[in-house]
């Protein structure tokens, strides 16, 4: 030991005394103490784990705020009174199994899940809207088809009733309860039946017996104007409706008597005007006499010319180019002339 101490002494700095050595050691101790005191006085940084906890807490608060904004309620104020409402669901057994097998368990993101739920909900609502639109279109199509079928059925029913106009007229004639229109159409119905039989015989065809055969009736000798004269205003209104039915039937069949039925309707309208006004043909007696003088002895083509002349005069006077001519007088003349011409057509 003495040898070891002696060797250490030999290695010491021969210029440094023991007193200097003690001073150096004391200054080092004071320096360390000063540094220790400064560290104690200064705030220490938070540990790593505490900083991470604060960060996770802030993230959780942001997610909770985002979910609350989407759902409309918060953790403190929700209809379920659940403080852990926005906490992710953890399947404990599955998490333990994943850890045992070394798999990393991913924490569910409630925001992403909520967004996915919202997308699924929107797709479902879109499908519902599309289904409702399809149902509406099907219902509209079905309603249109039913309306078309009803219109077709209604048109067929109207056509059937119009086709029965002649049959009903024949039945009333056979049962001796004719209307004025039946008496007016009687001769035409008898002529049509006779011509149909002749055509069948000429063609060698067998014609079935007509259940409403008018061959046993006598011809009507009165003209349409004579049949209308004793009728009241109500009877003339009924006659006008019956004439319209015959006109429509003739138009549908494209018959040759359309102009005749049109003229008969005009004569009936003139008779109704006369019943309402108490005048001849609905105009003053002097006008009717003047028309009778103008039309007497003229043929149909000449009467057409007279009516056209009066029409031109009326149109010219309406336009202000007729001077002091009485427009009302010529309008009455035109009305009476048209009725006179129609009466002549019907009587022929």
Short mmCIF file of C-alpha atoms in Angstrom, two decimals, residues 106-293:
data_model
loop_
_atom_site.label_atom_id
_atom_site.label_comp_id
_atom_site.label_asym_id
_atom_site.label_seq_id
_atom_site.Cartn_x
_atom_site.Cartn_y
_atom_site.Cartn_z
CA UNK A 106 -57.75 -0.46 -35.73
CA UNK A 107 -59.89 1.86 -33.67
CA UNK A 108 -63.21 2.62 -35.39
CA UNK A 109 -63.73 6.17 -36.59
CA UNK A 110 -67.26 7.29 -35.62
CA UNK A 111 -67.16 10.22 -38.05
CA UNK A 112 -66.41 7.98 -41.02
CA UNK A 113 -69.02 5.50 -39.87
CA UNK A 114 -71.58 8.25 -39.59
CA UNK A 115 -70.72 9.54 -43.07
CA UNK A 116 -71.10 6.02 -44.46
CA UNK A 117 -74.45 5.67 -42.72
CA UNK A 118 -75.52 9.01 -44.19
CA UNK A 119 -74.52 7.87 -47.70
CA UNK A 120 -76.43 4.62 -47.26
CA UNK A 121 -79.45 6.57 -46.04
CA UNK A 122 -79.28 8.93 -49.02
CA UNK A 123 -79.08 5.98 -51.43
CA UNK A 124 -82.09 4.39 -49.76
CA UNK A 125 -84.04 7.64 -49.97
CA UNK A 126 -83.05 7.97 -53.63
CA UNK A 127 -84.33 4.45 -54.31
CA UNK A 128 -87.56 5.30 -52.50
CA UNK A 129 -88.01 8.42 -54.63
CA UNK A 130 -87.33 6.45 -57.80
CA UNK A 131 -89.81 3.78 -56.71
CA UNK A 132 -92.45 6.40 -55.97
CA UNK A 133 -91.83 8.02 -59.35
CA UNK A 134 -92.17 4.64 -61.09
CA UNK A 135 -95.41 3.96 -59.21
CA UNK A 136 -96.68 7.39 -60.17
CA UNK A 137 -95.82 6.82 -63.83
CA UNK A 138 -97.49 3.40 -63.77
CA UNK A 139 -100.60 4.88 -62.18
CA UNK A 140 -100.63 7.73 -64.70
CA UNK A 141 -100.22 5.28 -67.59
CA UNK A 142 -102.98 3.08 -66.23
CA UNK A 143 -105.27 6.08 -65.79
CA UNK A 144 -104.57 7.26 -69.34
CA UNK A 145 -105.26 3.78 -70.69
CA UNK A 146 -108.50 3.60 -68.77
CA UNK A 147 -109.46 7.07 -69.99
CA UNK A 148 -108.66 6.07 -73.58
CA UNK A 149 -110.70 2.88 -73.21
CA UNK A 150 -113.56 4.85 -71.69
CA UNK A 151 -113.43 7.43 -74.50
CA UNK A 152 -113.35 4.62 -77.05
CA UNK A 153 -116.28 2.93 -75.34
CA UNK A 154 -118.14 6.23 -75.12
CA UNK A 155 -117.46 6.93 -78.80
CA UNK A 156 -118.68 3.45 -79.73
CA UNK A 157 -121.80 3.91 -77.61
CA UNK A 158 -122.47 7.28 -79.23
CA UNK A 159 -121.93 5.76 -82.66
CA UNK A 160 -124.31 2.91 -81.81
CA UNK A 161 -127.00 5.33 -80.62
CA UNK A 162 -126.59 7.41 -83.76
CA UNK A 163 -126.78 4.31 -85.93
CA UNK A 164 -130.06 3.49 -84.20
CA UNK A 165 -131.55 6.88 -85.12
CA UNK A 166 -133.27 5.51 -88.21
CA UNK A 167 -134.33 2.32 -86.40
CA UNK A 168 -135.98 4.30 -83.59
CA UNK A 169 -137.70 6.50 -86.14
CA UNK A 170 -139.07 3.44 -87.98
CA UNK A 171 -140.29 1.88 -84.74
CA UNK A 172 -142.16 5.04 -83.78
CA UNK A 173 -143.76 5.16 -87.22
CA UNK A 174 -144.87 1.50 -87.02
CA UNK A 175 -146.25 2.03 -83.50
CA UNK A 176 -148.25 5.08 -84.69
CA UNK A 177 -146.52 7.49 -82.27
CA UNK A 178 -144.31 9.48 -84.69
CA UNK A 179 -142.39 12.60 -83.87
CA UNK A 180 -142.26 15.48 -86.38
CA UNK A 181 -138.81 14.36 -87.53
CA UNK A 182 -140.19 10.87 -88.20
CA UNK A 183 -142.87 12.27 -90.46
CA UNK A 184 -140.29 14.41 -92.26
CA UNK A 185 -137.94 11.44 -92.76
CA UNK A 186 -140.65 8.85 -93.47
CA UNK A 187 -140.58 9.09 -97.25
CA UNK A 188 -136.77 9.00 -97.33
CA UNK A 189 -136.70 5.91 -95.10
CA UNK A 190 -139.22 4.16 -97.33
CA UNK A 191 -137.27 5.08 -100.48
CA UNK A 192 -133.97 3.87 -98.95
CA UNK A 193 -135.52 0.50 -97.99
CA UNK A 194 -137.00 0.07 -101.49
CA UNK A 195 -133.67 0.91 -103.19
CA UNK A 196 -131.80 -1.50 -100.91
CA UNK A 197 -134.15 -4.34 -101.89
CA UNK A 198 -133.77 -3.53 -105.57
CA UNK A 199 -129.97 -3.56 -105.35
CA UNK A 200 -130.04 -6.91 -103.56
CA UNK A 201 -132.31 -8.41 -106.20
CA UNK A 202 -130.14 -7.03 -109.02
CA UNK A 203 -127.02 -8.51 -107.41
CA UNK A 204 -128.72 -11.85 -106.74
CA UNK A 205 -128.18 -11.51 -103.01
CA UNK A 206 -130.49 -12.69 -100.29
CA UNK A 207 -131.74 -9.83 -98.18
CA UNK A 208 -132.89 -10.68 -94.70
CA UNK A 209 -136.30 -9.48 -93.67
CA UNK A 210 -136.28 -6.06 -92.06
CA UNK A 211 -137.82 -6.30 -88.57
CA UNK A 212 -139.06 -2.72 -88.97
CA UNK A 213 -140.40 -2.87 -92.51
CA UNK A 214 -142.19 0.32 -93.56
CA UNK A 215 -143.60 -1.06 -96.81
CA UNK A 216 -147.07 -1.24 -95.28
CA UNK A 217 -147.17 2.51 -94.55
CA UNK A 218 -148.49 5.19 -96.85
CA UNK A 219 -146.27 8.02 -98.01
CA UNK A 220 -146.35 11.33 -96.16
CA UNK A 221 -147.86 13.93 -98.46
CA UNK A 222 -147.09 17.02 -96.39
CA UNK A 223 -143.82 18.83 -96.87
CA UNK A 224 -141.36 19.62 -94.02
CA UNK A 225 -142.48 23.26 -93.83
CA UNK A 226 -146.15 22.23 -93.52
CA UNK A 227 -145.26 19.79 -90.74
CA UNK A 228 -143.40 22.54 -88.85
CA UNK A 229 -146.11 25.20 -89.10
CA UNK A 230 -148.43 23.96 -86.31
CA UNK A 231 -145.59 23.13 -83.91
CA UNK A 232 -145.00 25.08 -80.72
CA UNK A 233 -141.64 26.52 -79.71
CA UNK A 234 -140.89 23.53 -77.43
CA UNK A 235 -141.79 21.09 -80.21
CA UNK A 236 -139.47 22.98 -82.55
CA UNK A 237 -136.63 22.70 -80.02
CA UNK A 238 -137.15 18.93 -79.85
CA UNK A 239 -137.29 18.79 -83.65
CA UNK A 240 -133.99 20.71 -83.85
CA UNK A 241 -132.30 18.09 -81.62
CA UNK A 242 -133.69 15.25 -83.74
CA UNK A 243 -132.54 16.97 -86.94
CA UNK A 244 -129.03 17.28 -85.44
CA UNK A 245 -128.99 13.49 -84.83
CA UNK A 246 -129.90 12.80 -88.47
CA UNK A 247 -127.33 15.35 -89.69
CA UNK A 248 -124.57 13.69 -87.65
CA UNK A 249 -125.58 10.23 -88.89
CA UNK A 250 -125.55 11.46 -92.48
CA UNK A 251 -122.15 13.07 -91.95
CA UNK A 252 -120.65 9.90 -90.45
CA UNK A 253 -121.93 7.76 -93.29
CA UNK A 254 -120.97 10.29 -95.93
CA UNK A 255 -124.52 10.31 -97.29
CA UNK A 256 -125.80 12.41 -100.16
CA UNK A 257 -128.43 14.24 -98.10
CA UNK A 258 -126.10 16.27 -95.86
CA UNK A 259 -126.99 19.57 -97.57
CA UNK A 260 -130.70 18.73 -97.33
CA UNK A 261 -130.52 18.14 -93.56
CA UNK A 262 -128.45 21.34 -93.16
CA UNK A 263 -131.17 23.29 -94.98
CA UNK A 264 -133.85 21.65 -92.82
CA UNK A 265 -131.96 22.73 -89.68
CA UNK A 266 -131.86 26.30 -91.04
CA UNK A 267 -135.60 26.26 -91.73
CA UNK A 268 -136.25 24.98 -88.21
CA UNK A 269 -134.07 27.73 -86.73
CA UNK A 270 -135.99 30.34 -88.77
CA UNK A 271 -139.31 28.96 -87.48
CA UNK A 272 -138.06 29.19 -83.89
CA UNK A 273 -137.05 32.81 -84.45
CA UNK A 274 -140.48 33.48 -85.85
CA UNK A 275 -142.16 31.91 -82.80
CA UNK A 276 -140.06 34.00 -80.41
CA UNK A 277 -140.48 37.30 -82.30
CA UNK A 278 -143.98 36.83 -83.70
CA UNK A 279 -142.75 37.67 -87.21
CA UNK A 280 -142.48 35.77 -90.45
CA UNK A 281 -139.15 33.96 -90.58
CA UNK A 282 -138.05 36.04 -87.61
CA UNK A 283 -138.13 39.32 -89.58
CA UNK A 284 -140.63 42.08 -90.23
CA UNK A 285 -143.54 41.18 -92.49
CA UNK A 286 -142.55 43.82 -95.06
CA UNK A 287 -139.05 42.30 -95.27
CA UNK A 288 -140.49 38.81 -95.70
CA UNK A 289 -142.77 40.10 -98.48
CA UNK A 290 -139.83 41.79 -100.19
CA UNK A 291 -137.83 38.55 -100.01
CA UNK A 292 -140.76 36.58 -101.34
CA UNK A 293 -141.01 38.98 -104.27
#
